[in-house]
Amino acid sequence: MSNYQEIVNLNIGGTRFATSWHTLTWVPDTFFTALLSGRIPTVRDETGAIFIDRDPNLFGLILNFLRTRDIDLNNVNIRALRHECDYFGITPLSRRLALCDEMNHSSCGDVLFYGYLPPPLTPSPSNSGKNSNSGSRKNLTASNSELAASRTHSRNSSLDLRTVGRVPSQDQLSRCGRGHSRAASLGNADSQKGLRVENTWSENAKVQIIKAHHNWIAVAYSHFVTGYRLTDSCGWYVVFQSPVQESTIERIALNAKTGGATTSGSNSSGTDVMLGIASGLFVRLWAFSTHTEPVRRTLIGTFNLGVRVEHLLFVGPQLVALSGAGSRSKAGVWHTSTQHWQTQDVAHLTTYDTAGSFLLLGTATGAINYIDMQKFPLRMKDNDLLVTQLYKDPNQEPITAISVYLTPKTSLCGNWLEIAYGTRYGSVRVIVQHPETVGHGPQLFQTFTVHQSPVTKVSLSENYLISVCSEYNHVRSWRVTRFRGMISTQPGTTPKAAFKVLALEAPTAQPHNDSGPYGEQDEEQIFIQKVVPDTDTLYVRLASNGKRVCTIRSVDGSPVSCFVVAECEGALRPRRLLLCGHRSGATQMWDLTAPIDKAAKPSQTVGGSGEGEESPIADGGPSPDELVRLLSACDLDASPAPPTPAILPTSPNRPIQAP
């Protein structure tokens, strides 16, 4: 057919369309030019119309554009229409729709975007010696060309118009003589727009773990850790980098002293940052003196726990390593005053929490034990951690989650203590020790049996009790009533909300992608929801009712590999930051302080409801449309089942319930 005025009859998904040859082919190199030239075989219906199995509603919009070169986007799903344009190869319309989509996304992020840390240079293996080593802050910053050479990775994003990589200039890197600033304007985002870089970035170069303490963060890659510090004048800058570790880093812990750097009379040469790194059975403890130039690095020691380290944390200045490998559960403690490492067997460790100088340990036998770190200097010669039983579950149910709340009067009396814990069989219990119960230990205060699956998280705060079970992170919350700071039975703990924080992350990755709840116990706590493993989108939700606080989307489209929420005490105001590590090796930061404060305000009362009642709040997770978009990149058949605690000994009092 050579006559451009010839009529072409189409059957699109059962709906008939008639148009001209010229209308379908004025855009070159499209599906239609290939179809009408015979390069694509045609299928015709009973009337002879060419059948194309696509959405007729969306095709009608595309055909109208081909006729008029204009389009009405009212009540149109731009993402779905763009997908159809890409299928038919209508490039002019597809580009316009891409710009419409880009109107809501920027390489500078939205108003919550707080900072961007590019991937650091990989340290040389020759720097991995065990002796004390020195390194200048300036040597830890990279030139523009070096960073460009080290960031040979693809964004793996559907938003092609966004920047592929953002490389800061040398002037920005050397700002304040300390690396780079937190400013969102680092680098020229337009300089590399449209570039396609092969995805040769090693899996080992993605951010594996992020830990934060005060105004410091430690970003761990597979074989080394980079430390950053935040100041209001300079923003985030690189301060130290660990030596290259021979084994893959599995856990890290960070402890930083408070106070600024160098003033006259201050201890400018003392250690102000300690970093613990765990790989397999071994823990390496490093000390960094960052108030000197160059930074002084000292290896305090390498310790063997005897079993694989599953948890690594600081309780005050003491480094603690824990493993809950069934009957071989162990606890290892390095004490800063005695410079001594002590390892001891503990009974069937399943969970833990910290409160002041106390480390509380939940066990598979239903006992809650504790270790008082302040007593170490008096008893380390005995080679005994003095693990003491605090409480025993009345049904001897395995304890799988624990949370300690120190009341405001704890520091005055020392015996105001409230503990919430969850069990393998779905029970949530609250035990209390108040002045009137002194000498009798904690007493059982309240029990909830609302979960049908093992409890994986529990959090007791000033205003709420929150529990999470293994059924795709199903959350139950209660409002706590207090009288003079003490939990009260009048009117009692009342149910608040029930919702799910759906996450399909592999169980092996979850220690570094903990959904929460995050936040201090005297403020509003939040969940961070990461639905699928390879996603650039996170949902921030209130822990009390599931209400969505905001949606976080990476500025360069790179998938989030790990995240953590940190409380940073700036000179201007405290900030609650969401720190996201990415598969690209970069770290991105988001300031959640203002949106959390806004979302936590009580809703307006509904007409006819009692004073102070809140209006019903819809679930704040991803909408069905958002969920389908996220799951389109996830193979559900290959996705792991929701995480459950390890199989523990059964209790004679209750049968095991299926998760």
C-alpha angles and dihedrals in degrees: 000000000000100000108100090199092061115121118245118203116208133188106203110187091326097316119110122230129179123197141142130274090239093054092055097045108038088098105069126229098018136137089264097052089052092045097049093043091056097248089118118049114242131224117205131198127224092282094050095253117143108255119219117177100220138113108290094203094057092041089056089059091049093048090050089053091051089052100044105015086231134093139197111222098186110133091358126137098232094194093054092044091050090051090055091047090053090050093052093038096237094159100177093056093039091056092050091050090048089056090049089053091047092056088081096043131062137177085233091059125224129295091288095056107112110173150340126221113193120217111282124234112273107250119239116261087233088073093062096091119134096230124092112286137189130217133175121232088230092057089056093061120083134222121243093255094047092052091047090053093049096050102067096146137118124239091226088211133141090218098087096177094063121095115279096208135358115216116185119224122247091250090057093044093054095045108139086003089273112099118269139344127242091238113132090226095073109143131353105291091192096054094080101029113140095017118137113211122188114249098245095132106128121244086233091064097062119102107267104179138005123198127180136195125174105318095340133091131189116208112199125203125182096282109010142033129223121205125211133186130205124219127166092234100047103020116212117350136170113260107166144358127204123233117265110275119221093216126055112268111244104169136014135187128196130201120179129179118235124241134068129281126271126353126154112279094019124120096261095165100048126102111270102169129046123189126193119198122189126197119170109311096346135085124195118198119202129187123204126197101202098172091078131070114257100031111249117224124195130183105221094188151305114248132194117216093187093231132050112291109242099171130028121183146143121243099195105312092334118104113220127193120190136186126185100193096150114261090359094065112149140183124204124191131187111197118209096211099047095032087222131139116212127185124192138171115249126195115265097315113207107159143356145196136185131227119178106306093344126101111198119202125199117205140200089243093064096256127130111211130182142201121208107215094194092068095059099099089057098051113023090104087065090060089229128125089201096230103195128192112239103175142356123215110243091229095036090237115169109261112230103169135025137183129184123204118195108203121224089258094055093093090051101045103016093215105076102111134158124182130185120192139174130214141215090257098053101263121140117201134182121206124186139196113194131163092273090056097051112138094023100072124230115335127213107258107172141354130203122191099186102122124080094193134054114290109243101177137022130177128186115192137163094278108015145043111208128185132181127198131198095256094106090306097303108190129208121185135188132192111238121219117214134189116197089343094307123112108256139202094215111111084349137209110323129195113259111175147336123208143136130252094203114206128166096190118141112259091239090060098045099087087069096038100050109169092211144183092242128188143069117295094245095055140054111292125213142203123222110213119203106176104188130021098244104045136126093205130085128181119217112206136176111254093216098060109359094248113158112249097184144319118249120206124180113252095227098038094246117145118258111244099180141353144187137181116236133190107220118192104214123182091245100045139326113273131204106212131190107215115201124191115202138207087242089066093250128121122220127192134205128192108226097173100100099040092049092051090049095046092047094058112108113263120245114273118261118238111269095016124117122268113284095013115139124230116249111276121214120227110283099209125103115311118240090262092050092046093051090050091051094045092049087078094045128080102222092191089059095042115110123244117261112283118268130182118262116278106273133191112287122247118236089220099060135024120236112265120216113254 
